[in-house]
GROMACS .gro file of C-alpha atoms in nm:
model
  458
    1MET     CA    1   0.028   0.029   0.007
    2THR     CA    2   0.150   0.357  -0.107
    3THR     CA    3   0.112   0.583   0.193
    4THR     CA    4   0.165   0.959   0.089
    5SER     CA    5   0.345   1.275   0.279
    6ALA     CA    6   0.194   1.532   0.363
    7PRO     CA    7   0.292   1.830   0.162
    8PRO     CA    8   0.648   1.991   0.379
    9ALA     CA    9   0.439   2.285   0.629
   10THR     CA   10   0.517   2.555   0.445
   11PRO     CA   11   0.776   2.851   0.782
   12ALA     CA   12   0.538   3.147   0.875
   13ALA     CA   13   0.610   3.483   0.714
   14PRO     CA   14   0.821   3.691   1.019
   15PRO     CA   15   0.588   3.917   1.128
   16ALA     CA   16   0.634   4.238   1.001
   17ALA     CA   17   0.866   4.423   1.181
   18GLU     CA   18   0.747   4.744   1.327
   19ARG     CA   19   0.837   5.096   1.228
   20VAL     CA   20   1.076   5.268   1.456
   21ASP     CA   21   1.118   5.668   1.518
   22ARG     CA   22   1.348   5.702   1.652
   23ASP     CA   23   1.244   6.051   1.789
   24TYR     CA   24   1.115   5.851   2.004
   25PRO     CA   25   0.776   6.031   2.121
   26LEU     CA   26   0.613   5.792   2.370
   27SER     CA   27   0.902   5.662   2.546
   28ARG     CA   28   1.262   5.770   2.746
   29VAL     CA   29   1.518   5.902   2.454
   30PRO     CA   30   1.803   5.594   2.566
   31ALA     CA   31   2.145   5.745   2.623
   32HIS     CA   32   2.212   5.600   2.272
   33SER     CA   33   2.036   5.856   2.082
   34ARG     CA   34   2.189   6.122   2.282
   35GLN     CA   35   2.313   6.489   2.144
   36GLY     CA   36   2.636   6.617   2.178
   37TRP     CA   37   2.562   7.044   2.318
   38PHE     CA   38   2.709   7.182   2.002
   39GLY     CA   39   2.407   6.985   1.810
   40VAL     CA   40   2.133   7.035   2.078
   41LEU     CA   41   2.274   7.425   2.072
   42VAL     CA   42   2.241   7.450   1.656
   43VAL     CA   43   1.853   7.339   1.702
   44VAL     CA   44   1.767   7.576   2.010
   45GLY     CA   45   1.934   7.810   1.830
   46GLY     CA   46   1.712   7.832   1.531
   47PHE     CA   47   1.408   7.776   1.740
   48VAL     CA   48   1.435   8.083   1.936
   49PHE     CA   49   1.502   8.226   1.608
   50PHE     CA   50   1.117   8.330   1.577
   51THR     CA   51   1.001   8.601   1.309
   52PRO     CA   52   0.647   8.717   1.540
   53THR     CA   53   0.910   8.782   1.809
   54MET     CA   54   1.077   9.060   1.600
   55VAL     CA   55   0.700   9.236   1.576
   56THR     CA   56   0.602   9.246   1.895
   57GLY     CA   57   0.991   9.373   1.959
   58GLY     CA   58   0.884   9.640   1.717
   59GLN     CA   59   0.502   9.733   1.844
   60VAL     CA   60   0.662   9.736   2.264
   61ALA     CA   61   0.981   9.973   2.111
   62GLY     CA   62   0.738  10.225   1.961
   63ALA     CA   63   0.496  10.244   2.292
   64PHE     CA   64   0.744  10.327   2.558
   65GLY     CA   65   1.080  10.445   2.466
   66PHE     CA   66   1.414  10.272   2.361
   67GLY     CA   67   1.572  10.237   2.724
   68THR     CA   68   1.277  10.198   2.924
   69PHE     CA   69   1.243   9.903   2.585
   70LEU     CA   70   1.561   9.756   2.610
   71LEU     CA   71   1.483   9.683   3.070
   72LEU     CA   72   1.094   9.572   2.951
   73CYS     CA   73   1.286   9.316   2.659
   74ALA     CA   74   1.607   9.241   3.014
   75VAL     CA   75   1.280   9.107   3.234
   76ALA     CA   76   1.100   8.944   3.009
   77THR     CA   77   1.410   8.748   2.855
   78ALA     CA   78   1.488   8.672   3.238
   79VAL     CA   79   1.161   8.540   3.292
   80LEU     CA   80   1.140   8.289   2.951
   81GLY     CA   81   1.536   8.223   2.978
   82LEU     CA   82   1.492   8.070   3.350
   83TYR     CA   83   1.144   7.907   3.265
   84ILE     CA   84   1.233   7.736   2.935
   85SER     CA   85   1.581   7.590   3.083
   86THR     CA   86   1.459   7.491   3.370
   87LEU     CA   87   1.175   7.313   3.191
   88GLY     CA   88   1.541   7.244   2.889
   89ALA     CA   89   1.649   7.038   3.296
   90ALA     CA   90   1.318   6.868   3.284
   91SER     CA   91   1.284   6.673   2.980
   92ALA     CA   92   1.713   6.633   2.923
   93ARG     CA   93   1.701   6.397   3.257
   94THR     CA   94   1.393   6.181   3.199
   95GLY     CA   95   1.423   6.216   2.879
   96LEU     CA   96   1.074   6.234   2.770
   97SER     CA   97   0.880   6.573   2.549
   98THR     CA   98   0.684   6.810   2.662
   99VAL     CA   99   0.287   6.666   2.665
  100LEU     CA  100   0.478   6.284   2.831
  101ILE     CA  101   0.645   6.474   3.123
  102SER     CA  102   0.271   6.648   3.138
  103ARG     CA  103   0.207   6.262   3.104
  104LEU     CA  104   0.355   6.246   3.501
  105THR     CA  105   0.230   6.546   3.667
  106LEU     CA  106  -0.117   6.574   3.572
  107GLY     CA  107  -0.165   6.186   3.468
  108ARG     CA  108  -0.277   5.989   3.119
  109VAL     CA  109  -0.625   6.126   3.077
  110GLY     CA  110  -0.525   6.496   3.236
  111GLY     CA  111  -0.179   6.530   3.043
  112LYS     CA  112  -0.308   6.504   2.667
  113TRP     CA  113  -0.491   6.897   2.770
  114ALA     CA  114  -0.175   7.009   2.708
  115SER     CA  115  -0.150   6.778   2.413
  116ILE     CA  116  -0.431   6.976   2.251
  117VAL     CA  117  -0.329   7.292   2.361
  118LEU     CA  118   0.040   7.272   2.244
  119GLY     CA  119  -0.037   7.094   1.951
  120GLY     CA  120  -0.304   7.348   1.871
  121THR     CA  121  -0.125   7.620   1.921
  122GLN     CA  122   0.162   7.478   1.765
  123ILE     CA  123  -0.014   7.393   1.401
  124GLY     CA  124  -0.184   7.767   1.431
  125TRP     CA  125   0.216   7.931   1.444
  126TYR     CA  126   0.209   7.688   1.170
  127GLY     CA  127  -0.035   7.901   0.949
  128ILE     CA  128   0.005   8.214   1.019
  129THR     CA  129   0.408   8.151   0.940
  130VAL     CA  130   0.335   7.998   0.601
  131GLY     CA  131   0.037   8.289   0.549
  132ILE     CA  132   0.373   8.506   0.636
  133PHE     CA  133   0.599   8.285   0.437
  134ALA     CA  134   0.396   8.348   0.128
  135ASN     CA  135   0.306   8.716   0.116
  136LEU     CA  136   0.630   8.845   0.100
  137LEU     CA  137   0.761   8.593  -0.166
  138ALA     CA  138   0.427   8.738  -0.333
  139SER     CA  139   0.474   9.080  -0.271
  140ALA     CA  140   0.882   9.042  -0.447
  141LEU     CA  141   0.711   8.812  -0.724
  142GLY     CA  142   0.433   9.144  -0.737
  143TRP     CA  143   0.211   8.808  -0.774
  144SER     CA  144  -0.237   8.934  -0.712
  145GLU     CA  145  -0.301   8.536  -0.539
  146SER     CA  146  -0.039   8.430  -0.284
  147TRP     CA  147  -0.229   8.110  -0.190
  148PRO     CA  148  -0.042   7.828  -0.492
  149LEU     CA  149   0.246   7.994  -0.284
  150ALA     CA  150   0.089   7.891   0.177
  151ILE     CA  151   0.063   7.540   0.005
  152PHE     CA  152   0.437   7.533  -0.164
  153GLY     CA  153   0.577   7.678   0.164
  154GLY     CA  154   0.335   7.446   0.391
  155LEU     CA  155   0.467   7.173   0.200
  156LEU     CA  156   0.808   7.235   0.241
  157MET     CA  157   0.835   7.316   0.565
  158ALA     CA  158   0.717   7.010   0.661
  159THR     CA  159   0.986   6.837   0.515
  160THR     CA  160   1.318   6.849   0.699
  161ALA     CA  161   1.004   6.818   1.061
  162TYR     CA  162   0.909   6.459   0.871
  163TRP     CA  163   1.313   6.379   0.830
  164GLY     CA  164   1.333   6.477   1.263
  165PHE     CA  165   1.677   6.577   1.501
  166LYS     CA  166   1.871   6.548   1.229
  167GLY     CA  167   1.724   6.752   0.999
  168ILE     CA  168   1.646   7.034   1.197
  169GLU     CA  169   1.937   6.970   1.265
  170VAL     CA  170   2.069   7.022   0.911
  171LEU     CA  171   1.845   7.297   0.829
  172SER     CA  172   1.967   7.553   1.151
  173TRP     CA  173   2.328   7.546   1.064
  174VAL     CA  174   2.168   7.783   0.782
  175SER     CA  175   1.874   7.935   0.884
  176VAL     CA  176   2.069   8.096   1.189
  177PRO     CA  177   2.412   8.200   1.048
  178LEU     CA  178   2.146   8.432   0.764
  179MET     CA  179   1.936   8.617   0.971
  180PHE     CA  180   2.176   8.672   1.236
  181ALA     CA  181   2.344   8.844   0.962
  182LEU     CA  182   2.055   9.011   0.837
  183CYS     CA  183   1.910   9.177   1.141
  184ILE     CA  184   2.262   9.321   1.197
  185TRP     CA  185   2.235   9.558   0.856
  186ILE     CA  186   1.962   9.668   0.913
  187THR     CA  187   2.019   9.767   1.271
  188ALA     CA  188   2.265   9.866   1.138
  189LEU     CA  189   2.112  10.109   0.814
  190SER     CA  190   1.800  10.160   1.095
  191LEU     CA  191   2.052  10.356   1.338
  192ASP     CA  192   2.217  10.512   1.032
  193GLU     CA  193   1.907  10.614   1.006
  194VAL     CA  194   1.783  10.759   1.355
  195GLY     CA  195   2.161  10.936   1.429
  196GLY     CA  196   2.326  10.637   1.583
  197ILE     CA  197   2.279  10.539   1.937
  198GLY     CA  198   2.237  10.914   2.070
  199GLY     CA  199   1.875  10.929   1.862
  200LEU     CA  200   1.775  10.603   1.913
  201PHE     CA  201   1.814  10.654   2.242
  202ALA     CA  202   1.603  10.986   2.294
  203THR     CA  203   1.301  10.883   2.158
  204SER     CA  204   1.020  10.872   2.334
  205GLY     CA  205   0.670  10.596   2.300
  206ASP     CA  206   0.322  10.614   2.296
  207SER     CA  207   0.255  10.481   2.579
  208SER     CA  208   0.010  10.280   2.428
  209ILE     CA  209   0.098   9.936   2.621
  210THR     CA  210   0.118   9.897   3.022
  211PRO     CA  211   0.455   9.747   3.118
  212GLY     CA  212   0.303   9.486   3.237
  213MET     CA  213   0.098   9.350   2.907
  214ALA     CA  214   0.426   9.478   2.698
  215ILE     CA  215   0.574   9.229   2.908
  216THR     CA  216   0.316   8.953   2.856
  217MET     CA  217   0.315   9.032   2.433
  218MET     CA  218   0.712   8.953   2.521
  219ILE     CA  219   0.678   8.674   2.674
  220GLY     CA  220   0.339   8.496   2.448
  221THR     CA  221   0.504   8.521   2.170
  222PHE     CA  222   0.742   8.226   2.249
  223ILE     CA  223   0.520   8.083   2.524
  224SER     CA  224   0.423   7.823   2.334
  225GLY     CA  225   0.669   7.636   2.147
  226GLY     CA  226   0.917   7.727   2.473
  227THR     CA  227   0.712   7.502   2.692
  228GLN     CA  228   0.764   7.255   2.447
  229ILE     CA  229   1.148   7.310   2.452
  230GLY     CA  230   1.146   6.906   2.549
  231ASN     CA  231   1.082   6.831   2.297
  232TRP     CA  232   1.531   6.885   2.163
  233THR     CA  233   1.644   6.900   2.520
  234ARG     CA  234   1.506   6.551   2.538
  235PHE     CA  235   1.822   6.409   2.358
  236ALA     CA  236   2.118   6.623   2.508
  237ARG     CA  237   2.334   6.404   2.732
  238SER     CA  238   2.283   6.622   3.075
  239ALA     CA  239   2.025   6.859   3.251
  240ARG     CA  240   2.339   7.057   3.355
  241THR     CA  241   2.401   7.078   2.992
  242ALA     CA  242   2.068   7.152   2.858
  243PHE     CA  243   2.040   7.438   3.107
  244LEU     CA  244   2.288   7.598   3.023
  245VAL     CA  245   2.221   7.599   2.604
  246CYS     CA  246   1.893   7.706   2.664
  247LEU     CA  247   1.983   8.009   2.883
  248GLY     CA  248   2.295   8.120   2.672
  249ALA     CA  249   2.024   8.091   2.352
  250LEU     CA  250   1.792   8.246   2.521
  251VAL     CA  251   1.999   8.541   2.630
  252VAL     CA  252   2.116   8.582   2.325
  253VAL     CA  253   1.921   8.504   2.029
  254GLU     CA  254   1.572   8.673   2.168
  255THR     CA  255   1.715   8.964   2.339
  256ALA     CA  256   1.867   8.991   2.010
  257MET     CA  257   1.539   8.895   1.755
  258LEU     CA  258   1.313   9.178   2.027
  259VAL     CA  259   1.537   9.451   1.975
  260PHE     CA  260   1.613   9.483   1.613
  261GLY     CA  261   1.302   9.460   1.584
  262GLY     CA  262   1.145   9.753   1.790
  263ILE     CA  263   1.482   9.953   1.665
  264GLY     CA  264   1.423   9.874   1.324
  265ALA     CA  265   1.065   9.982   1.393
  266ILE     CA  266   1.189  10.292   1.605
  267ALA     CA  267   1.335  10.428   1.342
  268PHE     CA  268   1.081  10.337   1.045
  269ALA     CA  269   0.801  10.281   1.219
  270GLU     CA  270   0.682   9.980   1.043
  271ALA     CA  271   0.678   9.719   1.333
  272ASP     CA  272   0.633   9.506   1.052
  273PHE     CA  273   0.959   9.383   1.049
  274THR     CA  274   0.915   9.166   0.660
  275THR     CA  275   0.714   9.508   0.511
  276LEU     CA  276   1.035   9.715   0.620
  277LEU     CA  277   1.247   9.477   0.400
  278PHE     CA  278   1.033   9.647   0.116
  279THR     CA  279   1.024   9.987   0.280
  280MET     CA  280   1.428   9.933   0.299
  281GLY     CA  281   1.403   9.824  -0.079
  282LEU     CA  282   1.589   9.527   0.034
  283ALA     CA  283   1.347   9.306  -0.057
  284GLY     CA  284   1.505   9.050  -0.307
  285LEU     CA  285   1.842   8.969   0.027
  286GLY     CA  286   1.486   8.980   0.239
  287VAL     CA  287   1.291   8.749   0.104
  288PHE     CA  288   1.566   8.456   0.035
  289MET     CA  289   1.656   8.504   0.456
  290LEU     CA  290   1.373   8.531   0.584
  291THR     CA  291   1.252   8.227   0.369
  292PHE     CA  292   1.559   8.002   0.550
  293ASN     CA  293   1.374   8.182   0.935
  294LEU     CA  294   1.077   8.144   0.804
  295TRP     CA  295   1.088   7.729   0.747
  296THR     CA  296   1.348   7.662   1.024
  297THR     CA  297   1.055   7.833   1.305
  298ASN     CA  298   0.784   7.605   1.104
  299ASP     CA  299   0.985   7.258   1.097
  300ASN     CA  300   0.997   7.202   1.426
  301ALA     CA  301   0.637   7.401   1.511
  302ALA     CA  302   0.615   7.036   1.270
  303TYR     CA  303   0.798   6.906   1.529
  304ALA     CA  304   0.656   7.006   1.834
  305PHE     CA  305   0.305   6.940   1.690
  306GLY     CA  306   0.345   6.639   1.527
  307VAL     CA  307   0.465   6.492   1.877
  308ALA     CA  308   0.165   6.595   2.148
  309GLY     CA  309  -0.068   6.432   1.827
  310SER     CA  310   0.123   6.106   1.871
  311GLU     CA  311   0.045   6.133   2.254
  312LEU     CA  312  -0.278   6.204   2.219
  313PHE     CA  313  -0.346   5.961   2.016
  314GLY     CA  314  -0.048   5.733   2.107
  315LYS     CA  315   0.043   5.584   1.815
  316ALA     CA  316   0.409   5.559   1.796
  317ASP     CA  317   0.457   5.762   1.498
  318LYS     CA  318   0.480   6.129   1.487
  319ARG     CA  319   0.552   6.132   1.082
  320PRO     CA  320   0.121   6.050   1.002
  321PHE     CA  321  -0.032   6.398   1.319
  322ILE     CA  322   0.249   6.628   1.080
  323ILE     CA  323   0.103   6.528   0.849
  324GLY     CA  324  -0.208   6.680   0.925
  325GLY     CA  325  -0.114   6.904   1.124
  326VAL     CA  326   0.066   7.078   0.795
  327ILE     CA  327  -0.289   7.042   0.611
  328ILE     CA  328  -0.425   7.230   0.854
  329GLY     CA  329  -0.193   7.500   0.924
  330ILE     CA  330  -0.183   7.509   0.609
  331ALA     CA  331  -0.597   7.562   0.508
  332LEU     CA  332  -0.591   7.809   0.791
  333ALA     CA  333  -0.276   8.029   0.575
  334VAL     CA  334  -0.471   7.990   0.221
  335SER     CA  335  -0.814   8.117   0.431
  336GLY     CA  336  -0.697   8.376   0.570
  337LEU     CA  337  -0.822   8.272   0.885
  338ALA     CA  338  -0.436   8.207   0.989
  339ASP     CA  339  -0.397   8.607   1.022
  340SER     CA  340  -0.738   8.729   1.286
  341MET     CA  341  -0.509   8.442   1.518
  342THR     CA  342  -0.219   8.612   1.612
  343MET     CA  343  -0.395   8.779   1.953
  344PHE     CA  344  -0.612   8.476   1.987
  345LEU     CA  345  -0.251   8.200   2.044
  346VAL     CA  346  -0.076   8.533   2.225
  347THR     CA  347  -0.392   8.501   2.476
  348LEU     CA  348  -0.306   8.136   2.551
  349GLY     CA  349  -0.004   8.268   2.677
  350THR     CA  350  -0.222   8.281   3.003
  351VAL     CA  351  -0.305   7.949   2.968
  352ILE     CA  352  -0.029   7.731   2.874
  353PRO     CA  353   0.253   7.880   3.161
  354PRO     CA  354   0.056   7.706   3.455
  355LEU     CA  355   0.105   7.415   3.216
  356GLY     CA  356   0.488   7.540   3.238
  357GLY     CA  357   0.509   7.576   3.586
  358VAL     CA  358   0.321   7.261   3.699
  359ILE     CA  359   0.635   7.126   3.548
  360ILE     CA  360   0.859   7.276   3.747
  361GLY     CA  361   0.776   7.253   4.065
  362THR     CA  362   0.665   6.935   3.992
  363PHE     CA  363   1.044   6.919   3.909
  364LEU     CA  364   1.212   7.078   4.131
  365PHE     CA  365   0.983   6.990   4.484
  366VAL     CA  366   0.904   6.672   4.398
  367TRP     CA  367   1.097   6.471   4.148
  368ARG     CA  368   1.437   6.754   4.371
  369ARG     CA  369   1.570   6.704   3.980
  370ARG     CA  370   1.536   6.358   3.935
  371ASP     CA  371   1.392   6.109   3.680
  372PRO     CA  372   1.110   6.033   3.869
  373GLY     CA  373   1.149   5.646   3.636
  374THR     CA  374   0.807   5.579   3.624
  375ASP     CA  375   0.681   5.344   3.344
  376LEU     CA  376   0.399   5.628   3.177
  377ASP     CA  377   0.173   5.327   3.155
  378SER     CA  378   0.098   5.303   3.534
  379VAL     CA  379   0.031   5.725   3.566
  380PRO     CA  380  -0.351   5.737   3.737
  381ALA     CA  381  -0.589   5.873   3.447
  382PHE     CA  382  -0.549   6.189   3.673
  383VAL     CA  383  -0.323   6.305   3.924
  384TRP     CA  384  -0.500   6.526   4.138
  385PRO     CA  385  -0.193   6.756   4.326
  386GLY     CA  386  -0.112   6.854   3.912
  387ILE     CA  387  -0.420   6.962   3.759
  388ILE     CA  388  -0.526   7.139   4.052
  389ALA     CA  389  -0.195   7.345   4.103
  390TYR     CA  390  -0.274   7.419   3.650
  391LEU     CA  391  -0.598   7.533   3.748
  392LEU     CA  392  -0.457   7.814   4.136
  393GLY     CA  393  -0.163   7.870   3.837
  394THR     CA  394  -0.424   7.938   3.560
  395ALA     CA  395  -0.619   8.136   3.772
  396ALA     CA  396  -0.412   8.396   3.867
  397ALA     CA  397  -0.299   8.426   3.495
  398GLY     CA  398  -0.660   8.490   3.391
  399PHE     CA  399  -0.706   8.715   3.691
  400GLY     CA  400  -0.368   8.920   3.575
  401SER     CA  401  -0.522   8.885   3.194
  402VAL     CA  402  -0.865   9.053   3.321
  403THR     CA  403  -0.756   9.253   3.559
  404GLY     CA  404  -0.484   9.478   3.394
  405ILE     CA  405  -0.292   9.337   3.749
  406GLY     CA  406   0.061   9.271   3.697
  407SER     CA  407   0.177   9.010   3.415
  408PRO     CA  408  -0.072   8.732   3.335
  409ALA     CA  409   0.270   8.479   3.258
  410ILE     CA  410   0.495   8.548   3.498
  411GLN     CA  411   0.142   8.563   3.805
  412GLY     CA  412   0.034   8.192   3.603
  413VAL     CA  413   0.384   8.040   3.599
  414LEU     CA  414   0.493   8.157   3.977
  415VAL     CA  415   0.209   8.008   4.132
  416ALA     CA  416   0.237   7.696   3.919
  417VAL     CA  417   0.558   7.576   4.061
  418ILE     CA  418   0.475   7.662   4.434
  419ALA     CA  419   0.129   7.521   4.431
  420ALA     CA  420   0.309   7.249   4.284
  421PRO     CA  421   0.497   7.109   4.542
  422ILE     CA  422   0.245   7.223   4.830
  423CYS     CA  423  -0.060   7.004   4.606
  424HIS     CA  424   0.179   6.700   4.632
  425TRP     CA  425   0.230   6.766   5.059
  426VAL     CA  426  -0.157   6.798   5.090
  427ALA     CA  427  -0.169   6.504   4.882
  428ARG     CA  428   0.056   6.256   5.051
  429SER     CA  429  -0.049   6.417   5.409
  430THR     CA  430  -0.398   6.315   5.303
  431ARG     CA  431  -0.360   5.968   5.225
  432PRO     CA  432  -0.374   5.596   5.490
  433ALA     CA  433   0.017   5.545   5.522
  434ALA     CA  434  -0.010   5.197   5.283
  435VAL     CA  435  -0.043   5.503   4.952
  436ALA     CA  436   0.125   5.789   5.095
  437ALA     CA  437   0.390   5.712   4.829
  438SER     CA  438   0.359   5.950   4.518
  439PRO     CA  439   0.343   5.730   4.208
  440ALA     CA  440   0.530   6.035   4.051
  441ALA     CA  441   0.853   6.059   4.325
  442PRO     CA  442   0.933   5.654   4.346
  443ALA     CA  443   1.219   5.560   4.575
  444PRO     CA  444   1.592   5.730   4.495
  445ASP     CA  445   1.677   5.460   4.406
  446ALA     CA  446   1.487   5.466   4.140
  447ALA     CA  447   1.532   5.738   4.010
  448GLN     CA  448   1.902   5.766   4.014
  449HIS     CA  449   1.896   5.433   3.844
  450THR     CA  450   1.663   5.526   3.547
  451ASP     CA  451   1.967   5.916   3.468
  452ALA     CA  452   2.251   5.620   3.519
  453GLN     CA  453   2.086   5.416   3.237
  454ASN     CA  454   1.921   5.779   3.056
  455GLY     CA  455   2.287   5.881   3.036
  456ALA     CA  456   2.185   6.256   3.196
  457SER     CA  457   2.426   6.269   3.490
  458GLU     CA  458   2.538   6.578   3.575
   0.00000   0.00000   0.00000
C-alpha cells in the first residue's frame, strides 16, 4: 500500500517589523541616542529665531522710549530664559518630551490637555508663518495671489520636521547665520536713519501699552513654543547641558530678536519686519534670508505638533500627525484665518505658562531634579495635585489678564510652581500610610537607576 506523505509545512512568514520612530515620541530617549551639546545648541538657537518675536519687539518699542524698552526686554528675556531652561533640564533628565512629562504631572487623561493646547497652538503658528512666507514671496514676485505659494511653502517646510531632529539641525546650520547677518545689517541701517545710538535713546513712545502688558506680549509670542523645548533638549546628555544651552540661546537670541525688531520699528515707524524689508529696499535679499528663518520656525512647529499628536492618540510615530497638522496649517493660511489668530494665540499665554509651571514645580520640589522612573503606562488617569496646581496658576494668570494687574504669564508660572509641591504635600499627608508614596515620586534608588540608564548625570 502506498502512503502519501503530507507536503512539508510552509514556514510562517515572520511578523512585519514595527516601524520605529527614531525620535521616540512615546518613550524616553535612550543614552545611545543622546546628542552632543553643540548639536542641541544649533537646534535650540534655530528654534528661538522666531520672526513674530521681532514684530512684537517693534510693537512694544513704539510704546516706550528705547531705554525703557530695553529694560522690559531684559525682564521678559530673563523670565523666558529661566522658565524654558528649567523645562529643558527636566526633559534632559527624564528623556521625555513636554507632553510626556505632562502625562506624569497631570495624569494619563489629564495630560491630554497639554497635547491639545500645545499641539493646537503650534498648528496655528504654522499657519501664520506659512501666510507670512506666502505674502512676502508674492509681494517680491509681484503676484496678486499668494495661496499657491502658501501650499508650496507649507509642504516644503514640513520636510525637515518629517526627517526628525537631524533634519532640523541641518536646516538650523543654514538659517541661523543668515538671519543674524540680516538683522545686524538692518540694525546698522536703522541706526544711520535715526542718528546713531544717541538718537535712538532720545526717542519716546506713545504709552499705548502698559509695562505689564508689554512683558506679557514679549513672553506670549514664544511661551507656547518655549514650553515645548523639551522636544529637543530630551536629546541632551545631561540636565546641566540642557539648562546652560537653553539659557545661553534665550539670552542671546531672544534679546537680539526683540531689539532688532524694536530698532527697526523706531527708525522706520514700521513694526512689521517683513513690510520693513520692502520699505528699506531689501526685498530680494530679505526674502531669501527670511525664507530660511521662517522654514526653521515652522519645521520646529511641525515637529512639536507631530510629537503632541503622537501622545494624544497613543501612536509611536509622529509623522502622520505632522502631515495632518501641516494640512490644517496650510488651510488656515490659504483661507486667511491665520491672519486673525495672532492675538488669540498670544492670549493663550495665560493658559500655557501654568502648565510649564506645574512641570517645573514638580521637577524641582517633588522629584527633586531626578527622573521619577515612572512607567508612562502606569500613571493614574488624573494626578490631582498637578491638575489643581495648574488650575490655580491659570486662575492667577486669568486674573491678571482681566484686571490688568501685573503680568499674567509671570503670575501663572509662579503660582503653579509654588502650588505644585504644596498640593502634592497635602495629597500625601491626607492619604492612608499604605498609599502615601506618590507614584510620581519613586524611591531614590529607582530614580538614580533611571538617570544612569539615560546618561543624564550631571
